[in-house]
């Protein structure tokens, strides 16, 4: 099963294993990773599941969709070129070892 490492703003790391097809957002909620609110439940309409994908994985994760791109303009913490909505990143073996950084704030 692919693994994801979540890194909090204070540097605390949490590594979780997830099944293929599970979103980075759902994996965080299921594993008790703090810092992701996911108020809309994964519909790309709240921006409270904002993460910064580690630069080493940005190409592998691929570009964001149109709805996600628009929603990323509404994040509580500053948007960067590495910003993504974690509900829109589906895990797969190709993303094994993915590292995401949590923002300081989600709302
Ligand atoms: S959970 Fe709402 S945009 Fe991702």
GROMACS .gro file of C-alpha atoms and ligand atoms in nm:
model
  111
    1UNK     CA    1   0.000   0.000   0.000
    2UNK     CA    2   0.130   0.348  -0.079
    3UNK     CA    3   0.251   0.566   0.205
    4UNK     CA    4   0.203   0.936   0.269
    5UNK     CA    5   0.406   1.150   0.507
    6UNK     CA    6   0.229   1.455   0.647
    7UNK     CA    7   0.453   1.726   0.790
    8UNK     CA    8   0.302   1.980   1.029
    9UNK     CA    9   0.416   2.344   1.032
   10UNK     CA   10   0.621   2.265   1.347
   11UNK     CA   11   0.804   1.985   1.166
   12UNK     CA   12   0.616   1.695   1.325
   13UNK     CA   13   0.587   1.407   1.078
   14UNK     CA   14   0.323   1.135   1.053
   15UNK     CA   15   0.352   0.852   0.802
   16UNK     CA   16   0.041   0.654   0.707
   17UNK     CA   17  -0.030   0.368   0.470
   18UNK     CA   18  -0.338   0.397   0.253
   19UNK     CA   19  -0.520   0.184  -0.001
   20UNK     CA   20  -0.503   0.271  -0.370
   21UNK     CA   21  -0.769   0.523  -0.469
   22UNK     CA   22  -0.797   0.690  -0.130
   23UNK     CA   23  -0.750   1.065  -0.135
   24UNK     CA   24  -0.475   1.236   0.061
   25UNK     CA   25  -0.753   1.419   0.250
   26UNK     CA   26  -0.947   1.104   0.346
   27UNK     CA   27  -0.627   0.928   0.450
   28UNK     CA   28  -0.545   1.217   0.684
   29UNK     CA   29  -0.889   1.218   0.845
   30UNK     CA   30  -0.892   0.840   0.885
   31UNK     CA   31  -0.549   0.846   1.049
   32UNK     CA   32  -0.606   1.135   1.288
   33UNK     CA   33  -0.368   1.369   1.111
   34UNK     CA   34  -0.449   1.720   1.232
   35UNK     CA   35  -0.455   2.028   1.014
   36UNK     CA   36  -0.705   1.919   0.750
   37UNK     CA   37  -1.066   2.027   0.803
   38UNK     CA   38  -1.224   1.910   0.476
   39UNK     CA   39  -1.550   2.093   0.543
   40UNK     CA   40  -1.707   2.006   0.207
   41UNK     CA   41  -1.625   1.637   0.233
   42UNK     CA   42  -1.409   1.626  -0.078
   43UNK     CA   43  -1.615   1.818  -0.333
   44UNK     CA   44  -1.340   2.072  -0.413
   45UNK     CA   45  -1.557   2.353  -0.281
   46UNK     CA   46  -1.415   2.456   0.057
   47UNK     CA   47  -1.033   2.480   0.032
   48UNK     CA   48  -0.994   2.360   0.393
   49UNK     CA   49  -0.794   2.056   0.284
   50UNK     CA   50  -0.511   2.270   0.144
   51UNK     CA   51  -0.164   2.114   0.145
   52UNK     CA   52   0.173   2.195  -0.006
   53UNK     CA   53   0.300   1.898  -0.206
   54UNK     CA   54   0.671   1.843  -0.151
   55UNK     CA   55   0.863   1.975  -0.449
   56UNK     CA   56   1.008   1.630  -0.516
   57UNK     CA   57   0.656   1.503  -0.595
   58UNK     CA   58   0.499   1.798  -0.773
   59UNK     CA   59   0.542   1.654  -1.123
   60UNK     CA   60   0.426   1.307  -1.024
   61UNK     CA   61   0.109   1.445  -0.863
   62UNK     CA   62   0.028   1.630  -1.183
   63UNK     CA   63  -0.155   1.955  -1.245
   64UNK     CA   64  -0.472   2.053  -1.065
   65UNK     CA   65  -0.810   2.064  -1.234
   66UNK     CA   66  -1.007   2.375  -1.321
   67UNK     CA   67  -1.235   2.368  -1.014
   68UNK     CA   68  -0.943   2.297  -0.785
   69UNK     CA   69  -0.744   2.580  -0.939
   70UNK     CA   70  -1.025   2.827  -0.872
   71UNK     CA   71  -1.072   2.703  -0.516
   72UNK     CA   72  -0.701   2.734  -0.441
   73UNK     CA   73  -0.746   3.111  -0.464
   74UNK     CA   74  -0.954   3.085  -0.143
   75UNK     CA   75  -0.705   2.916   0.089
   76UNK     CA   76  -0.651   3.058   0.439
   77UNK     CA   77  -0.273   3.024   0.411
   78UNK     CA   78  -0.093   3.166   0.112
   79UNK     CA   79  -0.120   2.976  -0.214
   80UNK     CA   80   0.210   2.872  -0.373
   81UNK     CA   81   0.305   2.678  -0.684
   82UNK     CA   82   0.301   2.365  -0.464
   83UNK     CA   83  -0.050   2.420  -0.328
   84UNK     CA   84  -0.310   2.149  -0.385
   85UNK     CA   85  -0.643   2.043  -0.244
   86UNK     CA   86  -0.567   1.712  -0.075
   87UNK     CA   87  -0.915   1.580  -0.156
   88UNK     CA   88  -0.824   1.593  -0.524
   89UNK     CA   89  -0.509   1.382  -0.498
   90UNK     CA   90  -0.587   1.013  -0.526
   91UNK     CA   91  -0.322   0.778  -0.397
   92UNK     CA   92  -0.166   0.510  -0.615
   93UNK     CA   93   0.151   0.305  -0.615
   94UNK     CA   94   0.309   0.571  -0.839
   95UNK     CA   95   0.272   0.819  -0.550
   96UNK     CA   96   0.418   0.587  -0.285
   97UNK     CA   97   0.622   0.793  -0.039
   98UNK     CA   98   0.434   1.115  -0.112
   99UNK     CA   99   0.521   1.400   0.124
  100UNK     CA  100   0.277   1.683   0.191
  101UNK     CA  101   0.325   1.985   0.416
  102UNK     CA  102   0.032   2.117   0.615
  103UNK     CA  103  -0.032   2.493   0.609
  104UNK     CA  104  -0.043   2.711   0.920
  105UNK     CA  105  -0.419   2.764   0.886
  106UNK     CA  106  -0.716   2.617   0.699
  107UNK     CA  107  -0.983   2.872   0.790
  108LIG     S1  108  -1.242   1.883   0.125
  108LIG    FE1  109  -1.332   2.067   0.057
  108LIG     S2  110  -1.202   2.128  -0.104
  108LIG    FE2  111  -1.112   1.944  -0.035
   0.00000   0.00000   0.00000
